[in-house]
Amino acid sequence: MLTVLTSHSIKMISYLINCLFDPIILCLIIINCTFLYYYLTSTYDKWSKLNVLHVEPIPLFGNVFKMMVGLERQVQLFDRIYHRFPEAKICGFYQMRIPYLMIRDPVLINTILIKDFSHFVDHGIDIDESVNIMGRSLFLTNGQKWKIMRQKLNPGFTSVKLRGTHEQIQKCTDQLLNYINENSKQKTDGTEVNKIIKNLTIDIIGTCAFGMKLDTINSENNVNFKKYVNKLVKPNGKLIFFQYLLGTLFPKVIKLLKIQTIDVDATNFFRSVFREVIDYRTEHNVDRNDIAQTLMKARNDLVLNSESTGGENYCELDIIANAMLFFAAGTETVAATASYCLYELAINTDIQDRLRAEITSSKIKHGAQININNEFLEDLPYAEMVINETLRKYTLFATLMRKATQNYDVPGESITIEKGQKITIPLYSIHHDPKYYPNPDTFDPERFTEEEKSKRPNGTFLPFGDGPRHCIGKRLAELELKLIISKILSNFEILPCEKTEIPLTFKTERGMITSKNEGMDFLKTIMPPEATDLVDYFDTTYVHRSYKSVQHNPNNGVRLRNIAPLYPPSIWNVYQTTLDNGHN
């Protein structure tokens, strides 16, 4: 057998050598290689011709070689390009063979996103909607079709509409508090914060958007629902990479292959869920003040009544896609931001204490001790500063994409951005530029005082984008974050535990910047010792953590030591006469 294999191998090698030195075959190989090289590098002179500062490309890879071989993450790639030309308003680079423009100047960014938005209406992310249902969502649709759908969905996200969700969100957060309390009794090594808050956000979107009571916080319930939400927010990474690679090099080929990156079962699941909501509300004449009702109205206007479509074609899949978008965006991003915020509060207890004092003060001031109201939520300036600093430091997406929908003369520059040109706005790099945010790796909510904000130009803080195409769920996300943080801090102290990773390390997954080892998931929650209703009402946690001075006396009274300086005088005066005479 060995002799046969060796003989066969020799014949094969001989044949290949003959082919290689055959003049015709050799000529064809050279021609094909030359053509392929020209095709892959034919765009590499664009920025040179336009005198645009740019990073010199490597054949085939452009400027993404390190990212492609795993030597740097996507955010590091864009950050490297951003810092290459510190004085430039714009600079060029290449993703494989596709030329991109990076907009570095905040003033120009602000102009593009707002004043000259009509030149950059499209996101510039190419998705085949006939294969990938999310290509029909508000985030990925373009042109007139996007404009009409946005107009139909905007009413569901106004401040007035969202006020009706307060009670629903509170019920969900109360379930979370009960879970944390029980979990803290059973475990001493910390709570998986990101996991339970992700379950909470699924419950919130379920009830606020679709009127469904899911109780996903209890892991034994709604296993299928969580499974399909995870499939939606975590599509097949290998397929996405392959689609990106082939789509960048050979866009026509990728359209022919019709690669499905969103799980078909997840798509069918959400389609059936939304269909059940529609059928139930139609049959029982239910009209709720929620996002599902807004989607149903859009369905009536755009799918069932084609007169209001402006010539665009809509089908039920367009409505389903946006229902799926709200689930995906409303769970993953809010959960990540809330988790990062709690992480920073755990390792910066002075900030945690100050925030808890503000929450307590605002509750008492606006009568929100039992049920949180709108007046309370609008009177949390320090909470807004803490949330904004979290959004800055932990920017979830490295860049914001746009595509020129018509030629655009860059103000103050001798360059025209041609129609179809893709641009990128480096959110992470701007949010971490010492020019705008000194010591950017330090968590400092004071950056967002009115005085400090006035020192920075517009276009330096864009966690939700800006202009007509900013994130439609911005108000809902901010509302959720305020309610989650205020509820948790009113009832628990958050501390690091042995499993907490300090500092965090990161990875880029599905274009989103996340904690690499998920060490932030493990934080310790402490419930203060039992006290009278008065101390619970007055925020026992804060007193106990700071001074360890909650004491019970034989008369069932409570002694509070050194509490007055911690709270605003107005609050202390209200309660001073109700405390026993034992306080100092």
Coordinates of C-alpha atoms in Angstrom, one line a residue, residues 102-479:
M102 CA -13.9 59.3 9.6
I103 CA -15.4 62.6 10.9
R104 CA -13.3 63.8 13.9
D105 CA -14.5 67.3 14.4
P106 CA -17.4 67.7 16.8
V107 CA -18.7 70.8 15.1
L108 CA -18.8 69.1 11.7
I109 CA -20.4 66.0 13.4
N110 CA -23.1 68.2 14.8
T111 CA -23.6 69.8 11.4
I112 CA -23.9 66.5 9.6
L113 CA -26.3 64.9 12.1
I114 CA -28.6 67.9 12.5
K115 CA -28.3 70.9 10.2
D116 CA -27.3 69.0 7.1
F117 CA -29.1 65.7 8.0
S118 CA -30.9 65.7 4.6
H119 CA -27.5 64.8 3.0
F120 CA -26.9 61.9 5.4
V121 CA -30.3 60.3 5.9
D122 CA -29.2 56.6 5.6
H123 CA -27.3 54.6 8.2
G124 CA -25.1 53.0 5.5
I125 CA -25.4 49.5 6.8
D126 CA -26.2 47.2 3.9
I127 CA -28.6 44.4 4.9
D128 CA -30.7 42.3 2.5
E129 CA -34.2 42.6 4.0
S130 CA -35.4 39.7 1.8
V131 CA -33.1 37.4 3.9
N132 CA -32.6 39.2 7.2
I133 CA -35.9 40.5 8.7
M134 CA -34.0 43.1 10.8
G135 CA -33.2 44.8 7.6
R136 CA -36.8 46.0 7.7
S137 CA -36.4 47.6 11.1
L138 CA -36.3 51.3 11.8
F139 CA -32.5 51.1 12.5
L140 CA -31.6 49.6 9.1
T141 CA -34.2 50.9 6.7
N142 CA -33.3 54.0 4.6
G143 CA -34.7 56.9 2.7
Q144 CA -38.4 57.5 2.4
K145 CA -39.4 54.2 3.9
W146 CA -37.5 55.0 7.1
K147 CA -39.0 58.5 7.2
I148 CA -42.6 57.3 7.0
M149 CA -42.1 54.5 9.5
R150 CA -40.3 56.9 12.0
Q151 CA -43.2 59.3 11.8
K152 CA -45.7 56.5 12.6
L153 CA -43.7 55.2 15.5
N154 CA -42.5 58.5 17.1
P155 CA -45.8 59.1 19.0
G156 CA -45.2 55.9 21.0
F157 CA -42.1 57.3 22.6
T158 CA -43.1 60.8 23.7
S159 CA -42.6 61.9 27.3
V160 CA -46.4 62.0 27.8
K161 CA -46.9 58.5 26.4
L162 CA -44.1 57.1 28.6
R163 CA -45.5 58.5 31.8
G164 CA -48.1 55.8 31.6
T165 CA -45.3 53.2 31.9
H166 CA -44.1 54.3 35.4
E167 CA -46.4 51.9 37.3
Q168 CA -45.6 49.0 35.0
I169 CA -41.8 49.5 35.3
Q170 CA -42.1 49.8 39.1
K171 CA -43.9 46.5 39.4
C172 CA -41.1 44.8 37.4
T173 CA -38.4 46.5 39.6
D174 CA -40.2 45.4 42.7
Q175 CA -39.9 41.8 41.5
L176 CA -36.2 42.4 41.0
L177 CA -35.9 43.7 44.6
N178 CA -37.6 40.6 46.0
Y179 CA -35.3 38.4 43.9
I180 CA -32.1 40.3 45.1
N181 CA -33.3 40.1 48.7
E182 CA -33.9 36.3 48.5
N183 CA -30.7 35.8 46.5
S184 CA -28.6 37.7 49.0
K185 CA -29.8 35.5 51.8
Q186 CA -28.9 32.3 49.9
K187 CA -25.5 33.5 48.4
T188 CA -22.7 35.3 50.1
D189 CA -20.4 35.4 47.0
G190 CA -22.2 38.1 45.1
T191 CA -25.1 38.6 42.7
E192 CA -24.9 38.2 39.0
V193 CA -26.1 41.8 38.3
N194 CA -26.0 41.8 34.5
K195 CA -27.9 38.6 34.3
I196 CA -30.8 39.6 36.6
I197 CA -31.0 43.1 35.1
K198 CA -31.2 41.7 31.6
N199 CA -34.1 39.6 32.8
L200 CA -35.7 42.7 34.3
T201 CA -35.4 44.6 31.0
I202 CA -37.1 41.7 29.2
D203 CA -39.9 42.0 31.7
I204 CA -40.1 45.8 31.3
I205 CA -40.2 45.7 27.5
G206 CA -42.7 42.8 27.6
T207 CA -45.1 44.7 29.8
C208 CA -44.5 48.3 28.5
A209 CA -44.4 47.4 24.8
F210 CA -46.7 44.4 24.5
G211 CA -48.8 44.2 27.7
M212 CA -47.4 40.8 28.6
K213 CA -46.5 39.8 32.2
L214 CA -43.5 37.6 31.7
D215 CA -41.8 37.4 35.2
T216 CA -38.6 36.5 33.5
I217 CA -36.6 37.4 36.6
N218 CA -37.6 34.0 38.0
S219 CA -35.4 31.8 35.9
E220 CA -37.9 28.9 35.9
N221 CA -40.5 30.9 34.1
N222 CA -40.5 31.8 30.4
V223 CA -37.5 29.8 29.5
N224 CA -38.4 29.8 25.8
F225 CA -38.9 33.6 25.8
K226 CA -35.5 34.2 27.2
K227 CA -34.0 31.7 24.8
Y228 CA -35.4 33.5 21.8
V229 CA -34.5 36.9 23.1
N230 CA -30.9 35.7 23.5
K231 CA -30.9 34.3 20.0
L232 CA -32.1 37.7 18.7
V233 CA -29.5 39.8 20.5
K234 CA -26.7 37.2 20.0
P235 CA -26.8 36.1 16.4
N236 CA -24.3 33.7 14.9
G237 CA -21.0 35.5 15.2
K238 CA -19.1 33.3 12.7
L239 CA -21.8 33.8 10.0
I240 CA -21.7 37.6 10.7
F241 CA -18.0 37.6 10.2
F242 CA -18.2 35.6 7.0
Q243 CA -20.9 37.9 5.7
Y244 CA -18.8 40.9 6.5
L245 CA -15.7 39.5 4.9
L246 CA -17.4 38.3 1.7
G247 CA -19.7 41.3 1.6
T248 CA -16.8 43.7 1.8
L249 CA -14.8 42.0 -0.9
F250 CA -17.5 40.7 -3.2
P251 CA -20.9 42.4 -2.4
K252 CA -22.7 40.9 -5.4
V253 CA -21.7 37.3 -4.3
I254 CA -23.0 37.8 -0.8
K255 CA -26.4 38.8 -2.2
L256 CA -26.6 35.6 -4.2
L257 CA -25.7 33.5 -1.2
K258 CA -28.6 35.0 0.9
I259 CA -27.0 34.2 4.3
Q260 CA -29.4 34.3 7.2
T261 CA -27.8 35.6 10.4
I262 CA -30.9 36.0 12.5
D263 CA -32.2 32.7 13.9
V264 CA -35.3 31.5 11.9
D265 CA -36.9 30.0 15.0
A266 CA -36.5 33.3 16.9
T267 CA -38.1 35.2 14.0
N268 CA -41.0 32.8 13.9
F269 CA -41.4 33.0 17.7
F270 CA -41.7 36.8 17.8
R271 CA -43.9 36.8 14.8
S272 CA -46.4 34.4 16.6
V273 CA -46.1 36.4 19.8
F274 CA -47.0 39.7 18.1
R275 CA -49.7 38.0 16.1
E276 CA -51.3 36.8 19.4
V277 CA -51.1 40.4 20.8
I278 CA -52.8 41.7 17.7
D279 CA -55.5 39.1 17.7
Y280 CA -56.3 39.4 21.4
R281 CA -56.6 43.2 21.3
T282 CA -58.6 43.1 18.1
E283 CA -61.0 40.5 19.5
H284 CA -61.5 42.1 22.9
N285 CA -61.3 45.7 21.7
V286 CA -58.3 46.5 23.9
D287 CA -56.6 49.8 23.4
R288 CA -53.6 50.2 25.7
N289 CA -51.3 53.2 25.9
D290 CA -48.2 51.3 24.9
I291 CA -45.7 50.6 22.1
A292 CA -47.7 47.6 20.9
Q293 CA -50.6 49.9 20.2
T294 CA -48.4 52.2 18.3
L295 CA -47.1 49.3 16.2
M296 CA -50.7 48.2 15.6
K297 CA -51.7 51.6 14.4
A298 CA -48.6 51.7 12.1
R299 CA -49.8 48.3 10.8
N300 CA -53.3 49.7 10.1
D301 CA -51.9 52.8 8.3
L302 CA -49.1 51.2 6.3
V303 CA -50.0 47.6 5.7
L304 CA -53.8 47.6 5.7
N305 CA -54.2 51.1 4.3
S306 CA -51.7 51.6 1.5
E307 CA -52.9 55.2 0.8
S308 CA -50.7 56.6 3.6
T309 CA -47.4 54.9 2.5
G310 CA -46.1 57.6 0.2
G311 CA -45.6 55.1 -2.6
E312 CA -43.5 52.7 -0.4
N313 CA -44.4 49.1 0.0
Y314 CA -44.9 47.8 3.5
C315 CA -45.9 44.4 4.8
E316 CA -46.5 42.8 8.2
L317 CA -42.8 41.8 8.4
D318 CA -41.9 45.5 8.6
I319 CA -44.0 45.8 11.8
I320 CA -42.7 42.5 13.2
A321 CA -39.1 43.6 12.6
N322 CA -39.6 46.8 14.7
A323 CA -41.2 44.7 17.5
M324 CA -38.1 42.6 17.4
L325 CA -35.9 45.7 17.3
F326 CA -37.5 47.1 20.5
F327 CA -37.0 43.8 22.3
A328 CA -33.3 43.6 21.2
A329 CA -32.4 47.2 21.8
G330 CA -34.5 47.6 24.9
T331 CA -32.9 44.6 26.8
E332 CA -29.2 44.4 25.9
T333 CA -28.2 48.0 25.9
V334 CA -30.2 49.1 29.0
A335 CA -29.0 46.0 30.9
A336 CA -25.4 46.7 30.0
T337 CA -25.6 50.4 31.0
A338 CA -27.3 49.7 34.3
S339 CA -24.8 47.0 35.2
Y340 CA -21.8 49.3 34.4
C341 CA -23.5 52.0 36.5
L342 CA -23.9 49.7 39.5
Y343 CA -20.4 48.5 39.1
E344 CA -19.0 52.1 39.3
L345 CA -21.2 52.9 42.3
A346 CA -19.9 49.7 44.0
I347 CA -16.3 50.8 43.7
N348 CA -17.0 54.5 44.2
T349 CA -19.0 54.5 47.5
D350 CA -18.8 58.3 47.9
I351 CA -20.7 58.7 44.6
Q352 CA -23.2 55.9 45.7
D353 CA -23.8 57.7 49.0
R354 CA -24.4 61.1 47.3
L355 CA -26.7 59.6 44.8
R356 CA -28.7 57.7 47.4
A357 CA -29.1 61.0 49.4
E358 CA -30.5 62.7 46.3
I359 CA -32.9 59.9 45.7
T360 CA -34.1 60.0 49.3
S361 CA -34.5 63.8 49.2
S362 CA -36.4 63.8 46.0
K363 CA -38.7 61.0 47.2
I364 CA -39.7 63.0 50.3
K365 CA -40.0 66.2 48.4
H366 CA -42.4 64.8 45.8
G367 CA -44.2 62.3 47.9
A368 CA -42.7 59.3 46.0
Q369 CA -41.8 57.1 49.0
I370 CA -44.3 54.4 47.9
N371 CA -45.0 55.0 44.3
I372 CA -42.5 56.8 42.1
N373 CA -44.0 59.7 40.2
N374 CA -42.9 61.9 37.3
E375 CA -42.0 64.9 39.5
F376 CA -39.5 62.7 41.4
L377 CA -37.9 61.4 38.2
E378 CA -37.5 64.9 36.8
D379 CA -35.8 66.1 40.0
L380 CA -32.7 63.8 40.0
P381 CA -30.0 66.0 38.5
Y382 CA -27.1 64.0 40.1
A383 CA -28.6 60.7 38.9
E384 CA -28.7 62.1 35.4
M385 CA -25.0 63.1 35.8
V386 CA -24.1 59.6 37.0
I387 CA -26.0 57.9 34.1
N388 CA -24.5 60.2 31.5
E389 CA -21.0 59.5 32.8
T390 CA -21.7 55.8 32.6
L391 CA -22.8 56.2 29.0
R392 CA -19.7 58.2 28.3
K393 CA -17.1 55.9 29.9
Y394 CA -18.8 52.7 28.8
T395 CA -19.8 53.7 25.3
L396 CA -21.5 50.6 24.0
F397 CA -20.9 51.1 20.3
A398 CA -17.5 52.2 18.9
T399 CA -18.9 54.2 16.0
L400 CA -22.0 55.8 14.4
M401 CA -22.4 55.1 10.7
R402 CA -24.0 57.3 8.0
K403 CA -24.0 57.3 4.2
A404 CA -24.2 60.3 1.9
T405 CA -27.5 60.4 0.1
Q406 CA -26.3 63.3 -2.1
N407 CA -23.1 65.2 -2.8
Y408 CA -21.9 67.2 0.2
D409 CA -19.3 70.0 0.3
V410 CA -17.6 69.9 3.6
P411 CA -17.7 73.3 5.3
G412 CA -14.2 74.9 5.5
E413 CA -12.6 72.0 3.5
S414 CA -11.8 71.6 -0.2
I415 CA -13.5 68.2 -0.4
T416 CA -16.8 67.0 -1.6
I417 CA -18.3 63.8 0.0
E418 CA -19.8 62.0 -2.9
K419 CA -23.2 60.4 -2.9
G420 CA -22.9 56.9 -1.6
Q421 CA -19.8 57.5 0.4
K422 CA -19.9 55.9 3.9
I423 CA -18.7 57.9 6.9
T424 CA -18.1 56.9 10.5
I425 CA -18.3 59.0 13.6
P426 CA -16.0 57.6 16.3
L427 CA -18.2 57.8 19.4
Y428 CA -15.9 55.9 21.8
S429 CA -12.8 57.9 20.8
I430 CA -14.6 61.2 21.2
H431 CA -16.0 60.2 24.6
H432 CA -12.5 59.2 25.7
D433 CA -10.6 62.1 24.2
P434 CA -8.7 64.0 27.0
K435 CA -9.3 67.2 25.0
Y436 CA -13.0 67.0 25.9
Y437 CA -12.8 64.7 29.0
P438 CA -9.6 65.0 31.1
N439 CA -8.6 61.7 32.6
P440 CA -11.2 59.9 30.6
D441 CA -10.7 56.5 32.3
T442 CA -11.8 58.1 35.7
F443 CA -15.5 57.8 36.5
D444 CA -16.5 61.4 37.3
P445 CA -20.1 62.5 37.1
E446 CA -19.0 66.1 37.7
R447 CA -18.2 66.3 34.0
F448 CA -21.9 66.7 33.4
T449 CA -22.7 69.7 35.6
E450 CA -24.2 72.5 33.5
E451 CA -21.0 74.5 33.8
E452 CA -18.8 71.7 32.6
K453 CA -21.2 70.8 29.7
S454 CA -21.1 74.4 28.5
K455 CA -17.3 74.2 28.1
R456 CA -17.6 71.4 25.5
P457 CA -18.8 71.8 21.9
N458 CA -21.9 70.1 20.7
G459 CA -21.1 66.7 19.1
T460 CA -18.9 65.5 22.0
F461 CA -21.6 63.4 23.8
L462 CA -23.6 61.2 21.5
P463 CA -24.6 57.9 23.3
F464 CA -28.0 58.0 21.5
G465 CA -26.8 59.7 18.3
D466 CA -28.3 63.0 17.4
G467 CA -30.6 64.7 14.9
P468 CA -33.7 63.3 13.3
R469 CA -32.2 59.8 13.3
H470 CA -31.3 59.6 17.0
C471 CA -32.3 56.5 19.0
I472 CA -36.1 56.5 19.1
G473 CA -35.9 54.7 22.5
K474 CA -33.8 57.3 24.2
R475 CA -36.5 58.5 26.6
L476 CA -37.6 55.0 27.5
A477 CA -34.0 53.9 28.2
E478 CA -33.3 57.0 30.4
L479 CA -36.6 56.3 32.3

